[in-house]
Amino acid sequence: MTTLEEKLAMRKLAIEGRPFGPGSHTEHEGQRMTGAQAIIACLEAEGVDTLFGYPGGQAIKIYDALYDSKKIHHVLARHEQGATHMADGYARATGKVGVVLVTSGPGATNTVTGIATAYMDSVPMVVITGQVTRGVIGTDAFQESDIVGITMPVVKHSFLLQSVDDLTQTFREAFYIASTGRPGPVLIDIPSDLSSAEMVFHYPDKISLPSYKPTYRGNARQVKAAAQLICEAKKPLIYAGGGIVTSHACQELTSIAERMQIPVVTSLMGKGAMRCSNPLNLGPVGMHGSKYANMAVTECDLLIAVGARFSDRVTGKVSEFAPHAMIIHIDIDPAEIGKIINPDVPIVGDAKVVLGALDARLAKAEAKPNDEQWVKDVFSWRDRWPFYTNDFADFPDAIAPEVVLSKLSDKLDPEASIVTTEVGQHQMWAHQNIHREHARTFISSGGLGTMGFGFPAAIGAKIGCPEDEVVCIAGDGSFQMNSQEMATAAINDVPVKVLVVDNRALGMVHQWQSLFYNKRYSFTELADNPDFVKLADAYGWEARRITKPDEVDEALDQMLASTKPFLLDVMIPRDQTVYPMVAPGAPIDDIIGALDVTLGGVRVSEKGFGKPTRADGHAADLADDAEKEGE
């Protein structure tokens, strides 16, 4: 496992424009070699130890050179999309750059979803694609695709290599761009004739791009202004995003929160930015956030957004988001400042650097919290509106996904485990009920919402952190998107665990059809699912199916005790809904289905602190769902 110190050291090297690996100090320096050999030498110079990919005609020379490498472990995926998601999961778990190698044409186009997923969630990745020879580019040659053009909207940068003279410089630039500023995927497209061209290998140890200069230090005046607002606020709140995880700013975040007694809400990407056991951590906010977190946003007088982009899944109706609050927005990407919300104090800079400067200023001023009642109020809301209570059940005789995931959370060692998710209802249940104590231990597709991401990402995370227990929370729909990667896990002896929350439906869309489309279930029911236990057995996995609540504990123990890849198929009711929920376009304090313990633990629908009503009184669309909910 990569330690925090190692991650910080890697980030320092990246910011300085230096490679993570030996750079020019390799046995390849000064040697004459082919372009294909130079590509592998570049990866070794960058310290790449793991490569995910799938060979093909236009990448065959590169793969031939890879055959001789003693430093790079290649993971053969069963689909190029799976390879990109593995590299993504590897990067998120380790903090390193994920690297992918595929061929041209369909091999390259199969990576697009994985590239877009990494782009939306700011994940450092370098994707190397083979290309047809330079002489036939643009002629619709066999397996030709303009992958540079296709991916342009979803990469941080891309290169179409034209000469081996530019090869080593291109690779150094690619890794530098991918890993610095706001990280993201970079594509290198390499015509196959360059793979056989000869060159002398010289790797640059440092690079500087005049047109690319990320800002790391926030403007001192803006930091001072932010500190002043924090000192004056009576109801401050921190909105923590994935930028805190990326910049390793968890310590600085916690220091400010504890110094000033500021509650913290987190985006999906920000989960793990603050220990879940810290009472100031209110957890998820937004469409499927808790009522107490959403109310904190609505009632606060100062919102400090750090490394977050005000996603529509967080803000709901933008005009009513944090209506009483001054806004401080800290982000390394200037394009995010003012894009959705106009901040009162914008600060462009790295979250770790800016929060460190802000904390130092607050410490020097001996700043203290202004209003103890604010935290008391927020904590009382948390007591009143929990996500779930053990004495409540939507379907009393069936397995409750909230209970399964809460039990799993309790059984996992928070110091040595990683949870990945697919996308859908199970993702939100995991976000709500899986508690994480460290950054990079909860991996999920946030921006793009990519079904089929979580399972291959779990493989990549397990390869990057082999001593950690890695569990993927999947839906039966999402899992089938990339279930072929069960072969990858089996043949590479990667003992990932997959917990399938199986409702025989595309659960989230099914839920929306129930709530907002008069229960018109248009093609969201998966009655013809395969037998996942038999499928697992076919791939050499261990597996089990459970249907009753009293089987949950034993099944989870069996899964976690296994030393092989293991699939646990957990059957839940098709009509199970994930609550609380904010309807699309509604303000985030207009909440459907929150549990209210003061009313005996029933689901209610209400706006703000208004008079609660039973969920069945919220709207005609909810009538049947409410009838199924416990009295």
C-alpha positions as a printed NumPy array, in Angstrom:
array([[  0.   ,   0.   ,   0.   ],
       [  1.28 ,   3.449,  -0.874],
       [  1.699,   5.437,   2.349],
       [  0.605,   9.051,   2.752],
       [  4.257,  10.098,   2.883],
       [  4.918,   8.335,  -0.42 ],
       [  1.827,   9.941,  -1.971],
       [  2.955,  13.392,  -0.842],
       [  6.439,  12.727,  -2.208],
       [  4.983,  11.674,  -5.567],
       [  2.829,  14.801,  -5.672],
       [  5.854,  16.983,  -4.899],
       [  7.788,  15.381,  -7.755],
       [  4.834,  15.869, -10.101],
       [  4.513,  19.563,  -9.234],
       [  8.245,  20.007,  -9.812],
       [  7.923,  18.408, -13.246],
       [  9.961,  15.351, -12.33 ],
       [  9.099,  11.704, -13.036],
       [  8.001,   9.341, -10.269],
       [ 10.604,   6.826, -11.427],
       [ 14.337,   6.986, -12.18 ],
       [ 13.971,   9.216, -15.238],
       [ 17.235,   9.32 , -17.141],
       [ 18.935,   7.114, -14.542],
       [ 18.037,   3.809, -16.176],
       [ 19.987,   1.213, -18.109],
       [ 18.239,   2.44 , -21.259],
       [ 19.711,   5.951, -21.237],
       [ 21.823,   6.634, -24.323],
       [ 20.998,   3.307, -25.965],
       [ 19.86 ,   2.882, -29.537],
       [ 16.472,   1.182, -29.776],
       [ 13.199,   1.042, -31.65 ],
       [ 10.289,   3.329, -30.897],
       [  8.409,   0.404, -29.337],
       [ 11.304,  -0.31 , -27.007],
       [ 11.509,   3.383, -26.176],
       [  7.826,   3.436, -25.187],
       [  8.45 ,   0.687, -22.622],
       [ 11.63 ,   2.449, -21.477],
       [  9.599,   5.654, -20.969],
       [  7.123,   3.814, -18.768],
       [  9.964,   2.347, -16.722],
       [ 11.542,   5.815, -16.427],
       [  8.234,   7.088, -15.041],
       [  8.181,   4.352, -12.419],
       [  5.224,   2.513, -13.939],
       [  4.997,  -0.958, -12.419],
       [  1.517,  -1.949, -13.619],
       [  0.012,  -1.651, -17.086],
       [ -3.567,  -2.533, -18.041],
       [ -4.381,  -3.348, -21.623],
       [ -5.412,  -5.486, -24.551],
       [ -3.183,  -6.173, -27.58 ],
       [ -3.973,  -5.751, -31.272],
       [ -2.412,  -5.317, -34.671],
       [ -1.298,  -1.687, -34.394],
       [  0.037,  -2.203, -30.843],
       [  1.747,  -5.546, -31.497],
       [  5.255,  -4.067, -31.721],
       [  4.791,  -2.298, -28.404],
       [  3.564,  -5.522, -26.847],
       [  6.567,  -7.332, -28.311],
       [  8.864,  -4.846, -26.554],
       [  6.86 ,  -5.215, -23.337],
       [  7.628,  -8.96 , -23.397],
       [ 11.228,  -8.156, -22.395],
       [ 10.381,  -5.82 , -19.504],
       [ 11.217,  -7.136, -16.035],
       [  9.761,  -4.091, -14.254],
       [  6.23 ,  -3.791, -15.614],
       [  3.426,  -6.18 , -14.723],
       [  0.838,  -6.279, -17.483],
       [ -2.792,  -7.062, -16.621],
       [ -4.683,  -8.469, -19.595],
       [ -8.279,  -7.291, -19.338],
       [-11.084,  -8.963, -21.243],
       [-12.325,  -5.688, -22.722],
       [-10.606,  -2.349, -23.263],
       [-13.26 ,  -0.532, -21.239],
       [-12.472,  -2.866, -18.367],
       [ -8.774,  -2.024, -18.735],
       [ -9.411,   1.705, -18.436],
       [-11.61 ,   1.242, -15.359],
       [ -8.923,  -0.962, -13.789],
       [ -6.327,   1.734, -14.395],
       [ -8.755,   4.281, -12.953],
       [ -9.334,   2.238,  -9.787],
       [ -5.589,   1.665,  -9.466],
       [ -4.961,   5.417,  -9.727],
       [ -7.656,   6.38 ,  -7.232],
       [ -6.488,   3.824,  -4.671],
       [ -2.748,   4.487,  -4.937],
       [ -2.468,   8.112,  -6.016],
       [ -0.296,   7.022,  -8.946],
       [ -0.999,   7.536, -12.64 ],
       [ -3.011,   4.689, -14.147],
       [ -1.665,   3.503, -17.51 ],
       [ -3.51 ,   1.755, -20.345],
       [ -2.212,   0.253, -23.605],
       [ -4.573,  -0.747, -26.429],
       [ -4.628,  -1.022, -30.188],
       [ -6.244,   1.201, -32.821],
       [ -9.811,   1.367, -34.146],
       [-12.268,  -0.521, -31.934],
       [ -9.576,  -1.106, -29.328],
       [ -9.16 ,   2.633, -28.941],
       [-12.863,   3.499, -29.14 ],
       [-13.613,   0.906, -26.44 ],
       [-11.614,   3.053, -24.   ],
       [-13.769,   6.169, -24.467],
       [-16.201,   5.494, -21.605],
       [-13.321,   4.784, -19.244],
       [-11.504,   7.935, -20.326],
       [-14.643,  10.029, -19.865],
       [-15.186,   8.506, -16.415],
       [-11.666,   9.469, -15.35 ],
       [-12.046,  12.944, -16.849],
       [-15.259,  13.709, -14.993],
       [-13.758,  12.604, -11.667],
       [-10.293,  14.174, -12.2  ],
       [ -8.302,  10.921, -12.19 ],
       [ -4.701,  10.884, -13.498],
       [ -4.398,   8.423, -16.353],
       [ -2.261,   7.963, -19.471],
       [ -3.868,   6.005, -22.304],
       [ -1.566,   4.786, -25.078],
       [ -3.303,   3.8  , -28.3  ],
       [ -1.794,   2.186, -31.346],
       [ -2.637,   3.869, -34.646],
       [ -2.378,   2.945, -38.315],
       [  0.836,   3.973, -40.056],
       [  1.311,   7.669, -40.783],
       [  1.046,   7.121, -44.535],
       [ -2.54 ,   5.867, -44.39 ],
       [ -4.009,   8.063, -41.646],
       [ -7.156,   9.65 , -43.026],
       [ -7.782,   6.982, -45.673],
       [-10.223,   4.846, -43.65 ],
       [ -7.593,   2.154, -43.319],
       [ -8.41 ,  -1.099, -41.542],
       [ -9.008,  -0.445, -37.821],
       [ -8.398,   3.273, -38.195],
       [-10.236,   5.688, -35.935],
       [ -9.522,   9.315, -35.131],
       [ -9.193,   8.62 , -31.43 ],
       [ -7.609,  12.023, -30.778],
       [-10.664,  13.723, -32.269],
       [-13.133,  11.348, -30.646],
       [-11.751,  11.852, -27.142],
       [-10.939,  15.557, -27.356],
       [-13.883,  16.642, -25.146],
       [-13.019,  14.103, -22.42 ],
       [ -9.231,  14.308, -22.076],
       [ -7.089,  16.836, -20.31 ],
       [ -4.707,  16.73 , -23.274],
       [ -3.879,  14.456, -26.189],
       [ -0.919,  13.794, -28.489],
       [ -0.664,  12.3  , -31.969],
       [  2.988,  11.328, -32.179],
       [  4.589,  12.248, -35.503],
       [  8.253,  11.44 , -34.925],
       [ 10.359,   9.324, -32.598],
       [ 12.385,  12.49 , -32.009],
       [  9.459,  13.695, -29.869],
       [  8.716,  10.395, -28.145],
       [ 10.413,  10.769, -24.757],
       [  9.429,  14.427, -24.438],
       [  5.829,  13.503, -25.21 ],
       [  5.722,  10.845, -22.514],
       [  7.234,  13.168, -19.898],
       [  4.7  ,  15.867, -20.797],
       [  1.833,  13.368, -20.71 ],
       [  2.627,  12.14 , -17.213],
       [  3.255,  15.696, -16.003],
       [ -0.058,  17.002, -17.356],
       [ -2.027,  13.98 , -16.118],
       [ -0.769,  14.235, -12.536],
       [ -0.604,  17.976, -11.857],
       [ -3.093,  20.795, -11.354],
       [ -6.532,  19.255, -11.641],
       [ -5.549,  15.707, -12.672],
       [ -7.084,  13.991, -15.656],
       [ -6.566,  11.528, -18.506],
       [ -4.039,  12.161, -21.272],
       [ -4.027,  10.211, -24.536],
       [ -0.971,   9.37 , -26.654],
       [ -1.813,   8.046, -30.139],
       [  1.186,   6.316, -31.771],
       [  1.267,   5.344, -35.462],
       [  2.608,   1.809, -35.741],
       [  5.417,   2.672, -38.145],
       [  7.025,   4.76 , -35.396],
       [  7.236,   1.624, -33.266],
       [  9.823,   0.177, -35.621],
       [ 11.703,   3.433, -36.263],
       [ 15.109,   3.642, -34.564],
       [ 16.189,   6.307, -32.081],
       [ 18.614,   7.003, -29.248],
       [ 16.893,   7.017, -25.875],
       [ 17.273,  10.145, -23.729],
       [ 14.659,  10.778, -21.028],
       [ 14.107,  14.298, -19.679],
       [ 14.362,  14.519, -15.891],
       [ 12.425,  17.742, -15.647],
       [  9.945,  19.597, -17.755],
       [  8.375,  23.014, -17.857],
       [  5.481,  24.012, -20.087],
       [  5.094,  27.791, -20.375],
       [  1.465,  27.461, -21.44 ],
       [  0.556,  25.195, -18.51 ],
       [  1.214,  26.631, -15.074],
       [ -1.275,  25.412, -12.453],
       [ -1.772,  27.739,  -9.495],
       [ -1.032,  26.071,  -6.177],
       [ -0.779,  28.989,  -3.762],
       [ -3.964,  30.932,  -3.192],
       [ -3.974,  34.712,  -3.352],
       [ -2.96 ,  35.984,   0.103],
       [ -5.628,  38.694,   0.15 ],
       [ -8.322,  36.183,  -0.695],
       [ -7.097,  33.823,   2.018],
       [ -7.199,  36.715,   4.489],
       [-10.737,  37.59 ,   3.396],
       [-11.807,  33.955,   3.791],
       [-10.336,  33.814,   7.287],
       [-12.239,  36.968,   8.212],
       [-15.54 ,  35.488,   7.032],
       [-14.898,  32.303,   9.008],
       [-14.144,  34.311,  12.139],
       [-17.383,  36.271,  11.763],
       [-19.703,  33.391,  10.804],
       [-22.179,  32.025,  13.324],
       [-23.327,  29.077,  11.242],
       [-20.361,  28.02 ,   9.095],
       [-20.347,  24.807,   7.059],
       [-17.657,  23.109,   4.951],
       [-18.619,  21.39 ,   1.698],
       [-15.756,  18.955,   1.002],
       [-15.192,  17.557,  -2.482],
       [-12.815,  15.215,  -4.244],
       [-10.15 ,  17.905,  -4.556],
       [ -9.33 ,  17.37 ,  -0.883],
       [ -8.677,  13.695,  -1.557],
       [ -6.578,  14.446,  -4.633],
       [ -4.383,  16.999,  -2.87 ],
       [ -4.071,  14.98 ,   0.37 ],
       [ -5.605,  17.856,   2.338],
       [ -7.532,  15.737,   4.863],
       [ -5.382,  16.816,   7.807],
       [ -5.764,  20.504,   6.967],
       [ -9.52 ,  20.123,   6.505],
       [ -9.908,  18.405,   9.861],
       [ -7.716,  20.963,  11.617],
       [ -9.857,  23.899,  10.452],
       [-13.117,  22.073,  11.159],
       [-12.074,  21.174,  14.696],
       [-10.467,  24.539,  15.466],
       [-13.595,  26.451,  14.483],
       [-16.135,  23.679,  15.206],
       [-17.404,  23.7  ,  11.634],
       [-19.585,  20.786,  10.495],
       [-18.578,  19.155,   7.205],
       [-20.743,  17.736,   4.413],
       [-19.191,  15.688,   1.637],
       [-19.809,  15.04 ,  -2.018],
       [-19.587,  11.495,  -3.365],
       [-15.99 ,  12.174,  -4.446],
       [-15.216,  13.744,  -1.073],
       [-16.13 ,  10.659,   0.956],
       [-13.135,   9.812,   3.145],
       [-11.831,  13.382,   3.159],
       [-12.707,  13.444,   6.86 ],
       [-12.994,  10.459,   9.163],
       [-16.595,   9.256,   9.389],
       [-16.028,   8.735,  13.113],
       [-15.411,  12.466,  13.565],
       [-18.692,  13.875,  14.929],
       [-18.308,  16.997,  12.779],
       [-18.577,  14.877,   9.634],
       [-22.227,  14.982,   8.515],
       [-21.525,  12.845,   5.454],
       [-23.435,  12.819,   2.152],
       [-25.264,  15.912,   0.932],
       [-27.606,  16.455,  -1.991],
       [-30.106,  14.282,  -3.844],
       [-29.567,  11.229,  -1.63 ],
       [-27.831,  12.989,   1.225],
       [-29.188,  13.015,   4.739],
       [-31.901,  15.434,   5.754],
       [-29.622,  16.844,   8.448],
       [-26.783,  17.52 ,   5.986],
       [-29.148,  19.16 ,   3.508],
       [-30.69 ,  21.255,   6.274],
       [-27.218,  22.357,   7.373],
       [-26.586,  23.7  ,   3.875],
       [-29.95 ,  25.451,   3.813],
       [-29.502,  27.065,   7.241],
       [-25.773,  27.95 ,   7.223],
       [-24.592,  31.554,   6.945],
       [-21.196,  30.66 ,   5.455],
       [-20.48 ,  27.8  ,   3.053],
       [-16.821,  26.921,   2.454],
       [-16.599,  24.765,  -0.684],
       [-13.227,  23.057,  -1.106],
       [-12.292,  20.976,  -4.138],
       [-15.936,  20.685,  -5.127],
       [-17.738,  21.747,  -8.279],
       [-21.344,  22.265,  -7.115],
       [-22.723,  19.297,  -9.048],
       [-26.44 ,  19.345,  -9.79 ],
       [-26.722,  16.189,  -7.669],
       [-25.538,  18.285,  -4.709],
       [-27.176,  21.653,  -5.314],
       [-30.645,  20.665,  -6.485],
       [-32.392,  23.895,  -7.468],
       [-29.422,  26.261,  -7.668],
       [-31.391,  29.43 ,  -6.898],
       [-32.388,  27.976,  -3.517],
       [-29.058,  26.372,  -2.625],
       [-27.521,  27.754,   0.598],
       [-29.867,  30.763,   0.402],
       [-28.59 ,  32.489,   3.553],
       [-24.884,  31.858,   3.054],
       [-21.836,  33.773,   1.966],
       [-19.766,  31.473,  -0.266],
       [-16.038,  30.755,  -0.194],
       [-14.953,  28.564,  -3.108],
       [-11.466,  27.015,  -3.154],
       [-10.49 ,  25.089,  -6.279],
       [ -7.341,  24.501,  -8.308],
       [ -9.3  ,  24.738, -11.566],
       [-10.206,  28.378, -12.271],
       [-12.879,  27.205, -14.723],
       [-14.913,  25.859, -11.801],
       [-14.986,  29.165,  -9.948],
       [-18.287,  30.877, -10.689],
       [-19.427,  28.192, -13.153],
       [-22.487,  27.214, -11.093],
       [-22.384,  29.398,  -7.97 ],
       [-20.88 ,  32.878,  -7.809],
       [-18.695,  32.917,  -4.672],
       [-18.158,  35.932,  -2.431],
       [-14.526,  34.892,  -1.926],
       [-13.043,  32.851,  -4.781],
       [ -9.622,  31.282,  -4.215],
       [ -7.772,  29.496,  -7.017],
       [ -5.229,  27.104,  -5.594],
       [ -4.405,  23.642,  -4.331],
       [ -6.687,  22.531,  -1.48 ],
       [ -3.813,  21.399,   0.742],
       [ -1.815,  24.591,   0.267],
       [ -4.781,  26.958,   0.625],
       [ -6.295,  25.182,   3.632],
       [ -2.868,  25.088,   5.256],
       [ -2.487,  28.846,   4.799],
       [ -6.03 ,  29.441,   6.026],
       [ -5.5  ,  27.275,   9.123],
       [ -2.245,  29.061,   9.913],
       [ -3.964,  32.435,   9.707],
       [ -6.785,  31.277,  11.972],
       [ -4.282,  29.874,  14.468],
       [ -2.274,  33.099,  14.475],
       [ -5.448,  35.089,  15.119],
       [ -6.381,  32.662,  17.923],
       [ -9.78 ,  32.37 ,  16.271],
       [-12.598,  30.687,  18.173],
       [-16.083,  29.466,  17.205],
       [-18.754,  32.148,  17.418],
       [-21.844,  30.102,  18.242],
       [-21.868,  26.735,  20.026],
       [-25.599,  26.42 ,  19.444],
       [-25.093,  25.893,  15.7  ],
       [-23.27 ,  22.599,  16.179],
       [-25.768,  21.504,  18.838],
       [-28.637,  22.193,  16.437],
       [-27.013,  20.248,  13.616],
       [-26.29 ,  17.295,  15.893],
       [-29.92 ,  17.298,  17.077],
       [-31.061,  17.118,  13.451],
       [-28.8  ,  14.106,  12.953],
       [-30.386,  12.397,  15.958],
       [-33.892,  13.121,  14.651],
       [-33.426,  12.2  ,  10.971],
       [-30.985,   9.266,  10.68 ],
       [-30.483,   7.49 ,   7.389],
       [-31.82 ,   4.253,   8.832],
       [-32.659,   2.601,  12.144],
       [-32.568,  -1.11 ,  12.927],
       [-36.165,  -1.123,  14.146],
       [-37.47 ,   0.119,  10.787],
       [-38.011,  -1.961,   7.668],
       [-39.602,  -1.054,   4.348],
       [-40.127,  -4.801,   3.792],
       [-40.012,  -6.552,   7.201],
       [-39.527, -10.097,   5.912],
       [-36.928,  -9.269,   3.275],
       [-33.249,  -8.351,   3.343],
       [-32.782,  -4.615,   3.795],
       [-29.835,  -3.282,   1.743],
       [-29.164,  -0.647,   4.4  ],
       [-28.697,  -3.377,   7.004],
       [-26.447,  -5.476,   4.758],
       [-24.147,  -2.572,   3.962],
       [-24.091,  -1.312,   7.538],
       [-23.077,  -4.785,   8.723],
       [-20.438,  -4.981,   5.992],
       [-19.107,  -1.599,   7.097],
       [-18.786,  -2.86 ,  10.67 ],
       [-16.956,  -6.007,   9.566],
       [-14.413,  -4.237,   7.342],
       [-11.169,  -2.999,   8.891],
       [-11.246,   0.752,   8.165],
       [ -7.44 ,   0.787,   8.199],
       [ -7.075,  -1.928,   5.557],
       [-10.051,  -1.981,   3.219],
       [-11.296,  -0.323,   0.051],
       [-14.881,  -0.222,  -1.168],
       [-15.78 ,   0.415,  -4.791],
       [-19.26 ,   0.77 ,  -6.21 ],
       [-21.096,   0.406,  -9.437],
       [-23.762,   3.033, -10.214],
       [-27.379,   3.079,  -9.094],
       [-29.379,   2.547,  -5.916],
       [-26.696,   0.336,  -4.382],
       [-24.178,   3.162,  -4.902],
       [-26.282,   5.531,  -2.808],
       [-26.934,   2.902,  -0.12 ],
       [-23.168,   2.353,   0.048],
       [-22.516,   6.104,   0.225],
       [-24.971,   6.367,   3.105],
       [-24.049,   3.251,   5.092],
       [-20.409,   2.352,   4.411],
       [-18.226,   4.334,   6.819],
       [-14.724,   5.263,   5.728],
       [-11.899,   6.607,   7.866],
       [ -9.399,   7.448,   5.139],
       [ -9.225,   9.031,   1.724],
       [ -8.951,   6.789,  -1.343],
       [-10.843,   3.96 ,   0.34 ],
       [-14.22 ,   4.651,  -1.296],
       [-14.099,   4.567,  -5.089],
       [-17.125,   5.377,  -7.224],
       [-18.006,   6.95 , -10.56 ],
       [-19.479,  10.321,  -9.646],
       [-19.555,  12.708, -12.58 ],
       [-20.292,  10.322, -15.434],
       [-22.178,   7.748, -13.371],
       [-20.712,   4.834, -15.294],
       [-22.43 ,   1.484, -14.898],
       [-19.766,  -1.193, -15.259],
       [-17.087,   0.899, -13.516],
       [-16.993,  -0.487,  -9.997],
       [-16.029,  -4.109, -10.589],
       [-12.993,  -3.538, -12.835],
       [-12.048,  -0.562, -10.623],
       [-12.002,  -2.987,  -7.689],
       [ -9.569,  -5.22 ,  -9.579],
       [ -7.312,  -2.23 , -10.226],
       [ -7.531,  -1.112,  -6.604],
       [ -6.697,  -4.592,  -5.319],
       [ -3.695,  -4.855,  -7.642],
       [ -2.494,  -1.44 ,  -6.428],
       [ -3.155,  -2.217,  -2.755],
       [ -2.838,  -6.021,  -2.512],
       [ -2.808,  -6.142,   1.305],
       [ -6.181,  -4.345,   1.564],
       [ -9.537,  -6.079,   1.487],
       [-11.353,  -4.789,  -1.611],
       [-15.121,  -5.13 ,  -1.925],
       [-17.233,  -3.969,  -4.856],
       [-20.856,  -3.085,  -4.143],
       [-22.727,  -3.784,  -7.378],
       [-26.229,  -3.897,  -8.767],
       [-27.36 ,  -6.788, -10.91 ],
       [-27.669,  -4.432, -13.892],
       [-24.308,  -2.701, -13.471],
       [-22.408,  -5.902, -12.783],
       [-23.4  ,  -7.38 , -16.132],
       [-21.828,  -4.445, -17.969],
       [-18.311,  -5.793, -17.341],
       [-18.813,  -9.212, -15.763],
       [-16.323, -10.681, -18.238],
       [-13.58 ,  -9.237, -16.041],
       [-14.254, -12.087, -13.624],
       [-11.779, -13.935, -15.82 ],
       [ -9.188, -11.195, -15.26 ],
       [ -9.535, -11.483, -11.487],
       [ -9.385, -15.276, -11.562],
       [ -6.387, -15.689, -13.871],
       [ -4.397, -12.97 , -12.094],
       [ -5.289, -14.343,  -8.656],
       [ -6.888, -11.08 ,  -7.531],
       [ -9.227, -12.003,  -4.647],
       [-11.733,  -9.182,  -4.961],
       [-15.154,  -9.543,  -3.395],
       [-18.35 ,  -8.54 ,  -5.182],
       [-21.601,  -7.999,  -3.275],
       [-24.465,  -7.867,  -5.772],
       [-27.525,  -6.017,  -4.48 ],
       [-29.915,  -7.994,  -6.652],
       [-33.406,  -6.589,  -7.236],
       [-33.829,  -7.916, -10.797],
       [-34.203,  -4.35 , -12.056],
       [-32.35 ,  -1.265, -13.156],
       [-33.115,  -0.02 ,  -9.683],
       [-32.572,   3.731,  -9.819],
       [-34.447,   4.229, -13.083],
       [-37.133,   1.838, -11.819],
       [-37.441,   4.01 ,  -8.699],
       [-37.817,   7.18 , -10.769],
       [-40.463,   5.466, -12.894],
       [-42.304,   4.614,  -9.691],
       [-42.081,   8.101,  -8.204],
       [-42.387,  10.345, -11.23 ],
       [-43.733,   8.284, -14.165],
       [-46.865,   6.649, -12.712],
       [-45.171,   3.264, -12.308],
       [-44.75 ,   2.846, -16.054],
       [-41.825,   0.434, -15.877],
       [-40.525,   0.791, -19.395],
       [-37.763,  -1.809, -19.868],
       [-36.203,  -1.564, -16.417],
       [-37.077,  -5.04 , -15.114],
       [-34.41 ,  -7.729, -15.47 ],
       [-36.422, -10.908, -15.049],
       [-33.996, -12.863, -17.229],
       [-30.836, -12.295, -15.167],
       [-28.318, -15.124, -15.254],
       [-27.708, -17.235, -12.18 ],
       [-24.798, -15.241, -10.749],
       [-23.682, -18.116,  -8.533],
       [-23.348, -20.414, -11.541],
       [-21.661, -17.644, -13.524],
       [-19.125, -17.197, -10.736],
       [-18.484, -20.931, -10.641],
       [-17.858, -20.941, -14.389],
       [-15.092, -18.385, -13.882],
       [-13.562, -20.282, -10.958],
       [-14.922, -17.974,  -8.275],
       [-16.548, -18.868,  -4.996],
       [-20.134, -17.641,  -4.615],
       [-23.286, -17.723,  -2.534],
       [-26.851, -16.423,  -2.744],
       [-28.902, -15.256,   0.246],
       [-32.609, -14.462,   0.426],
       [-33.361, -14.124,   4.158],
       [-32.296, -11.528,   6.75 ],
       [-30.944, -14.173,   9.151],
       [-28.402, -15.291,   6.504],
       [-26.675, -11.911,   6.215],
       [-24.051, -12.118,   8.967],
       [-22.832, -15.605,   8.141],
       [-22.7  , -14.852,   4.404],
       [-20.684, -11.668,   4.911],
       [-18.237, -13.531,   7.146],
       [-17.875, -16.276,   4.545],
       [-17.222, -13.726,   1.784],
       [-14.619, -11.789,   3.756],
       [-12.874, -14.961,   4.946],
       [-12.403, -16.283,   1.41 ],
       [ -8.935, -16.099,  -0.102],
       [-10.356, -16.346,  -3.63 ],
       [-12.537, -14.023,  -5.698],
       [-16.013, -14.263,  -4.166],
       [-19.475, -13.154,  -5.319],
       [-22.31 , -12.726,  -2.827],
       [-25.719, -12.428,  -4.475],
       [-28.026, -10.581,  -2.061],
       [-31.673, -10.749,  -3.071],
       [-33.77 ,  -7.705,  -2.149],
       [-37.304,  -6.629,  -3.148],
       [-37.622,  -5.107,  -6.604],
       [-39.604,  -2.159,  -5.224],
       [-37.039,  -1.255,  -2.569],
       [-36.321,   2.474,  -2.807],
       [-33.312,   4.481,  -1.712],
       [-34.324,   7.272,   0.661],
       [-34.079,  10.078,   1.535],
       [-34.365,  11.654,  -1.873],
       [-34.693,  15.09 ,  -3.424],
       [-36.68 ,  15.171,  -6.663],
       [-34.753,  16.402,  -9.718],
       [-34.797,  20.196,  -9.878],
       [-36.211,  20.594,  -6.363],
       [-34.452,  22.461,  -3.533],
       [-32.364,  20.134,  -1.383],
       [-34.463,  20.86 ,   1.699],
       [-37.549,  19.467,  -0.085],
       [-36.967,  15.893,   0.961],
       [-38.893,  12.697,   0.236],
       [-38.817,   9.722,   2.575],
       [-36.61 ,  10.843,   5.459],
       [-36.94 ,   8.774,   8.634],
       [-38.214,  10.838,  11.588],
       [-37.584,   9.138,  14.918],
       [-39.754,  11.682,  16.752],
       [-42.741,  10.235,  14.889],
       [-41.843,   6.669,  15.764],
       [-39.426,   6.048,  12.923],
       [-41.647,   6.529,   9.89 ],
       [-40.702,   7.956,   6.513],
       [-41.979,  11.479,   6.004],
       [-41.881,  14.11 ,   3.287],
       [-41.429,  17.746,   4.16 ],
       [-39.7  ,  20.935,   3.118],
       [-37.333,  22.477,   5.628],
       [-38.776,  22.406,   9.136],
       [-42.35 ,  22.446,   7.857],
       [-45.108,  20.223,   9.14 ],
       [-44.204,  16.621,   8.268],
       [-46.575,  14.426,   6.323],
       [-46.498,  10.712,   5.707],
       [-44.686,   9.885,   2.509],
       [-47.971,   8.698,   1.013],
       [-49.336,  12.234,   1.342],
       [-46.495,  13.856,  -0.53 ],
       [-47.811,  13.177,  -4.008],
       [-50.133,  10.797,  -5.775],
       [-47.101,   9.179,  -7.419],
       [-45.909,   7.981,  -4.016],
       [-49.1  ,   6.299,  -2.87 ],
       [-48.204,   2.68 ,  -3.549],
       [-44.652,   3.074,  -2.239],
       [-45.947,   4.494,   1.018],
       [-48.382,   1.593,   1.431],
       [-45.409,  -0.757,   1.327],
       [-43.555,   1.171,   4.001],
       [-43.872,   0.151,   7.635],
       [-46.429,   1.792,   9.89 ]])
